[in-house]
Coordinates of C-alpha atoms in Angstrom, one line a residue:
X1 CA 79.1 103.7 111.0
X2 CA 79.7 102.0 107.5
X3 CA 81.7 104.4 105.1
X4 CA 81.7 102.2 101.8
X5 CA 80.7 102.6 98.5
X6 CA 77.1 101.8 97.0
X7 CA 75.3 98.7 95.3
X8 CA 71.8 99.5 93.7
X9 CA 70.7 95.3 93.8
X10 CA 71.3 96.1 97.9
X11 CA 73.6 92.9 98.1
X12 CA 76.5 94.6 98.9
X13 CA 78.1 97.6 99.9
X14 CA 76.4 100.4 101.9
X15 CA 73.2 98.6 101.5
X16 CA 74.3 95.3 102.7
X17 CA 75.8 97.1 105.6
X18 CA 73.0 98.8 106.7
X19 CA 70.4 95.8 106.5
X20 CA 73.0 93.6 108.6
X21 CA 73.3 96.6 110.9
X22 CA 69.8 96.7 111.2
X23 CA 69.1 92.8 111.4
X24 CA 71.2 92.7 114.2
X25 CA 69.6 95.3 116.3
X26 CA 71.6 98.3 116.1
X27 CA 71.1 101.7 114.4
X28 CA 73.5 102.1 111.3
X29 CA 75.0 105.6 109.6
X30 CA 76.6 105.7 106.5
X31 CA 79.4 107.7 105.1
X32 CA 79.5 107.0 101.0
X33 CA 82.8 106.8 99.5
X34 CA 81.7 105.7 95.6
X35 CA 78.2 105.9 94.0
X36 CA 78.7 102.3 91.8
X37 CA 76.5 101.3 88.9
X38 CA 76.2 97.4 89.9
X39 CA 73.8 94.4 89.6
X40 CA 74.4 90.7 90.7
X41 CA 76.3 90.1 87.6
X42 CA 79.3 92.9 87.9
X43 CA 79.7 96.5 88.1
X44 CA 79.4 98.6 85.3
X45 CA 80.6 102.0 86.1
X46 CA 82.1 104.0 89.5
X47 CA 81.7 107.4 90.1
X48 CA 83.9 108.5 93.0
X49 CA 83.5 110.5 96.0
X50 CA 85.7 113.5 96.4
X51 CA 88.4 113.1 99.4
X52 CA 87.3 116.8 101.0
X53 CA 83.2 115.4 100.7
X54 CA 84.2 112.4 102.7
X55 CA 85.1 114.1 105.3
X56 CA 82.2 116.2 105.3
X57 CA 79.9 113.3 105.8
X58 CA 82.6 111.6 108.0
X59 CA 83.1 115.4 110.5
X60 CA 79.3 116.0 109.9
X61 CA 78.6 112.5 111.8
X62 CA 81.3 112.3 114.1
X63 CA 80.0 116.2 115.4
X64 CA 76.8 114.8 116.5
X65 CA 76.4 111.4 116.7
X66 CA 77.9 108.7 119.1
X67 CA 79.7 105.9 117.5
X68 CA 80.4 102.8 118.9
X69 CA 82.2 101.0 116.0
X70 CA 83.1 102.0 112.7
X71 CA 83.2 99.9 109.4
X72 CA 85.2 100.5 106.0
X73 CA 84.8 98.8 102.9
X74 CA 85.3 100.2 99.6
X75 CA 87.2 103.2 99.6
X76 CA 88.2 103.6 96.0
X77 CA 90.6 106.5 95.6
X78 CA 93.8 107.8 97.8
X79 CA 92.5 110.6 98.6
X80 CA 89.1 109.0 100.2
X81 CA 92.0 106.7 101.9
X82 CA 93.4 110.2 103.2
X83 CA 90.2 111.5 104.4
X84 CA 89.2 108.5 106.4
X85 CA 92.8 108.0 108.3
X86 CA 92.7 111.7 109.3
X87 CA 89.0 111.4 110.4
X88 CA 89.9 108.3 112.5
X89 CA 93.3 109.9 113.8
X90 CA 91.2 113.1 115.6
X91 CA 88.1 111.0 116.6
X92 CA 89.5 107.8 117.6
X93 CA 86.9 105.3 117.6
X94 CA 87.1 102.3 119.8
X95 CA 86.6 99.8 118.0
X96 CA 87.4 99.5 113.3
X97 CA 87.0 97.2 111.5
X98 CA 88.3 96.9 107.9
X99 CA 87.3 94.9 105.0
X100 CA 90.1 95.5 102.1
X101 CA 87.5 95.6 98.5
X102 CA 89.8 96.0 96.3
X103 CA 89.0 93.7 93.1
X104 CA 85.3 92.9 91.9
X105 CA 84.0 89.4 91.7
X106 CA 83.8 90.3 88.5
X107 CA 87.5 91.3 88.0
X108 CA 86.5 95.1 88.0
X109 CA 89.3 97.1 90.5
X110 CA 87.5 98.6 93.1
X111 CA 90.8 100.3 94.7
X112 CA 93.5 102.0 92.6
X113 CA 97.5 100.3 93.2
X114 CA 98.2 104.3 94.4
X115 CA 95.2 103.9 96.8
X116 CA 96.2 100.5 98.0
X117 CA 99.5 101.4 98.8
X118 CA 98.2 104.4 101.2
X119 CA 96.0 101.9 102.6
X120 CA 98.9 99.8 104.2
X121 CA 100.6 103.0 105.2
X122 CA 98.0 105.1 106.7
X123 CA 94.7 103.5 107.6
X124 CA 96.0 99.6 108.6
X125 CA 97.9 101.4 111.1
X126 CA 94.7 102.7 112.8
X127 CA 92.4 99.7 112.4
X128 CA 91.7 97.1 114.8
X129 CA 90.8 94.1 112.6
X130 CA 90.9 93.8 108.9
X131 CA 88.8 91.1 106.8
X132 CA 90.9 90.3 103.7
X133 CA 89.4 86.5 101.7
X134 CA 92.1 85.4 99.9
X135 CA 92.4 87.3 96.9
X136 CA 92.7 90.6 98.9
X137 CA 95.4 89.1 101.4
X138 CA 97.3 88.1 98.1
X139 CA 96.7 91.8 97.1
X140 CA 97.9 93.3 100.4
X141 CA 101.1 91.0 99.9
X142 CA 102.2 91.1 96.3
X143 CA 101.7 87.4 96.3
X144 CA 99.6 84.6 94.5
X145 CA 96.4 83.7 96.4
X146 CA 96.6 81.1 99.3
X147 CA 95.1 77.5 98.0
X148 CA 95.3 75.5 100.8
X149 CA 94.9 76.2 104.6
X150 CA 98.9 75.8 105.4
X151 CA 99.1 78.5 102.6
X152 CA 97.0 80.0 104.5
X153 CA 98.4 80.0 107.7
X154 CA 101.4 81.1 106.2
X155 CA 100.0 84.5 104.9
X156 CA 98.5 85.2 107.9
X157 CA 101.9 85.9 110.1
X158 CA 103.1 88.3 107.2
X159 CA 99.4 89.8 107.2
X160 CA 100.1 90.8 110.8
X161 CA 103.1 93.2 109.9
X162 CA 100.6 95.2 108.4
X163 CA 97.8 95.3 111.2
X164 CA 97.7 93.7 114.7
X165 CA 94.2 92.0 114.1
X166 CA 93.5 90.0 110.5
X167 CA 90.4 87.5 109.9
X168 CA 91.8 85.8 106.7
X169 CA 88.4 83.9 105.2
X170 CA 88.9 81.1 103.7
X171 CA 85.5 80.5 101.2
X172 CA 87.6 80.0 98.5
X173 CA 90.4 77.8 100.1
X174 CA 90.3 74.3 98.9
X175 CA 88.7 71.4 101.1
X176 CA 85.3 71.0 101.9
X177 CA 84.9 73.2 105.2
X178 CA 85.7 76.6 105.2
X179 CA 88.1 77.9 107.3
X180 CA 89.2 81.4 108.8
X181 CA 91.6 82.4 110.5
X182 CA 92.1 85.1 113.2
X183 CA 95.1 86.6 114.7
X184 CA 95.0 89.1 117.5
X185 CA 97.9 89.5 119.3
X186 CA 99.8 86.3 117.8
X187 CA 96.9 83.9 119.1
X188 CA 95.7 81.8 116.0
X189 CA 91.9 80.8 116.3
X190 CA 90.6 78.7 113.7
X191 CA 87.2 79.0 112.8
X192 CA 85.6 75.5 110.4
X193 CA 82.4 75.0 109.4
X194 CA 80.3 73.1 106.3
X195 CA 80.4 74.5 103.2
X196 CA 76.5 75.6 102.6
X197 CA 75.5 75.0 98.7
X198 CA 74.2 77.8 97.4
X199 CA 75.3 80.3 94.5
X200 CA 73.7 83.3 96.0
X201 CA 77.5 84.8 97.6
X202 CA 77.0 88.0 96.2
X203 CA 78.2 90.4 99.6
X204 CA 79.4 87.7 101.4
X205 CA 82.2 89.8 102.8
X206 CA 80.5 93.0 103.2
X207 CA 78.0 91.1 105.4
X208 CA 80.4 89.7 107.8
X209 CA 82.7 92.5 108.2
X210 CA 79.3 94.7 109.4
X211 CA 78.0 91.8 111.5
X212 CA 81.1 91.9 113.1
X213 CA 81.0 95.6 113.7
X214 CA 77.5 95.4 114.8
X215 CA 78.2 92.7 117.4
X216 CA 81.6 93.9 118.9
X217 CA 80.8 96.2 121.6
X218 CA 78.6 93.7 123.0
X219 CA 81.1 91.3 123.2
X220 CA 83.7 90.5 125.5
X221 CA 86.5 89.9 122.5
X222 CA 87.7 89.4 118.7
X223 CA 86.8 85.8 118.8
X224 CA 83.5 85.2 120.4
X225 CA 82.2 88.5 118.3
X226 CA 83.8 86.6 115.4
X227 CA 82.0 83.5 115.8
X228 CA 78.3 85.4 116.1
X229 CA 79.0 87.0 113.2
X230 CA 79.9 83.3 111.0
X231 CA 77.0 82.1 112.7
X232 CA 74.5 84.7 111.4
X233 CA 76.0 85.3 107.9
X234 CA 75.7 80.9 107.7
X235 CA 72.3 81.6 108.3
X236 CA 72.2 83.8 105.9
X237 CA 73.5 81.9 103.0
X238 CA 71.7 79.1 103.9
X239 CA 68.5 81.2 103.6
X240 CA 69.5 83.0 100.4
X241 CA 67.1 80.1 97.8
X242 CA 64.3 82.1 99.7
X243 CA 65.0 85.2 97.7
X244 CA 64.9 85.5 93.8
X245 CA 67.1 88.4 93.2
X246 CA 69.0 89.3 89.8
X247 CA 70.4 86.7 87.2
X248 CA 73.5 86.9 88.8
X249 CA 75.4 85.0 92.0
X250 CA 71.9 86.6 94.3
X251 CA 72.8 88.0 97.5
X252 CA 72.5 86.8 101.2
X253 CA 69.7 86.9 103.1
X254 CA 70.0 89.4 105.9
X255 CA 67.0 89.1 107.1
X256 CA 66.6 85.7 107.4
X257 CA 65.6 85.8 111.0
X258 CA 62.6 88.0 110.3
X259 CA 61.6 86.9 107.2
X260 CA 59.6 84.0 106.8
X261 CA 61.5 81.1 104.9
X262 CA 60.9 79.2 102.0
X263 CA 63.6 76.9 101.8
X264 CA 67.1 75.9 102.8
X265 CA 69.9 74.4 101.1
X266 CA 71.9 71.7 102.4
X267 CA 75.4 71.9 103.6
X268 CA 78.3 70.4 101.9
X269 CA 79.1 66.6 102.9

């Protein structure tokens, strides 16, 4: 299950979600927490969810269908934030994953500072893993952004207080790998690869948070599901010059495995 908001250019979002879900062989649902007027160059208008229609969808799902793992990405308004914590409080699924969208590339807030602060309170509490790049984790923490790896690092233990399992990713971290880090029960992994050269970022974070959904319960931990997930969303930036989407940073290629390619950008040296 994905419960997120919308992106009509289907780079992001519950669109995103659902292709990456599908790419990766298993069957997606969708709960929809914003309807968002968006293209690869920003958002332009939100028009939110109610709280009590949330957890119509959320009850309406839960009621018949069996989840396996559940995925949250925008979420908008404190009341949504309300309605999710007390649909995963009854149900308890096994395994959550969080990605914290907050701020638009574009600078657009995607989470109001009342909502954010219910997030820490109520929902981190309940989640297994949360997803946070840099800007977010600075957001969670009322600091400036991590620069550097050490910086990083450093974040990451405070991070912790709020939820027992953080992925910080580090695309925009200096150097010229990327690194991210994962905590789960005070074990640090590191996880470094290339940089791949390509503009086309646009759901980036949406796609890994669902791949790593997708992949969990077939996986014996955090970290091995973790590294799938990289692996597949590196694919799928280094596919992205195949598509020709928008005027904007274009989105990853999810279906880069089935689709036949047309070209692929190098790595960074």
């Amino acid at each position: 299950m994905t419960i997120a908001g919308t992106d009509p250019s289907g780079g992001a979002g519950i669109q995103a979600d659902l292709k990456t879900f599908s790419a990766l062989g298993v069957y997606g649902t969708s709960v929809i927490t914003a309807v968002v007027a968006q293209n690869t160059r920003g958002v332009a208008a939100i028009h939110p969810i109610s709280g009590a229609f949330v957890s119509a969808q959320l009850e309406a799902l839960f009621a018949d269908v069996r989840i396996d793992a559940v995925k949250i990405g925008m979420l908008g308004t404190t009341q949504v934030v309300e309605a999710v914590a007390g649909a995963l409080r009854w149900h308890r699924p096994r395994y959550v994953v969080l990605d914290p969208v907050m701020v638009a590339s574009s600078g657009h807030r995607l989470l109001s500072l009342e909502a954010t602060d219910a997030l820490r309170e109520l929902l981190l509490p309940l989640v297994d893993l949360i997803t946070p790049n840099t800007a977010e984790a600075a957001d969670l923490l009322g600091e400036a952004p991590a620069v550097t790896v050490a910086d990083a690092v450093d974040q990451l233990g405070r991070l912790t207080r709020l939820c027992p399992g953080v992925l910080l990713t580090g695309g925009h971290l200096d150097g010229p790998q990327c690194t991210d880090l994962l905590s789960i029960e005070g074990a640090i992994t590191r996880f470094a690869a290339p940089r791949v050269v390509t503009g086309n970022t646009h759901g980036t974070g949406c796609t890994l948070s669902s791949a790593i959904t997708a992949l969990r319960p077939g996986r014996p931990d955090w970290a091995s599901t973790i590294g799938d997930a990289k692996d597949y969303l590196t694919a799928a930036l280094r596919a992205a010059e195949a598509l020709d989407v928008g005027h904007g940073p274009g989105p990853v290629h999810h279906f880069h495995a089935l689709w036949p390619q047309a070209t692929t950008p190098p790595t960074a040296p």
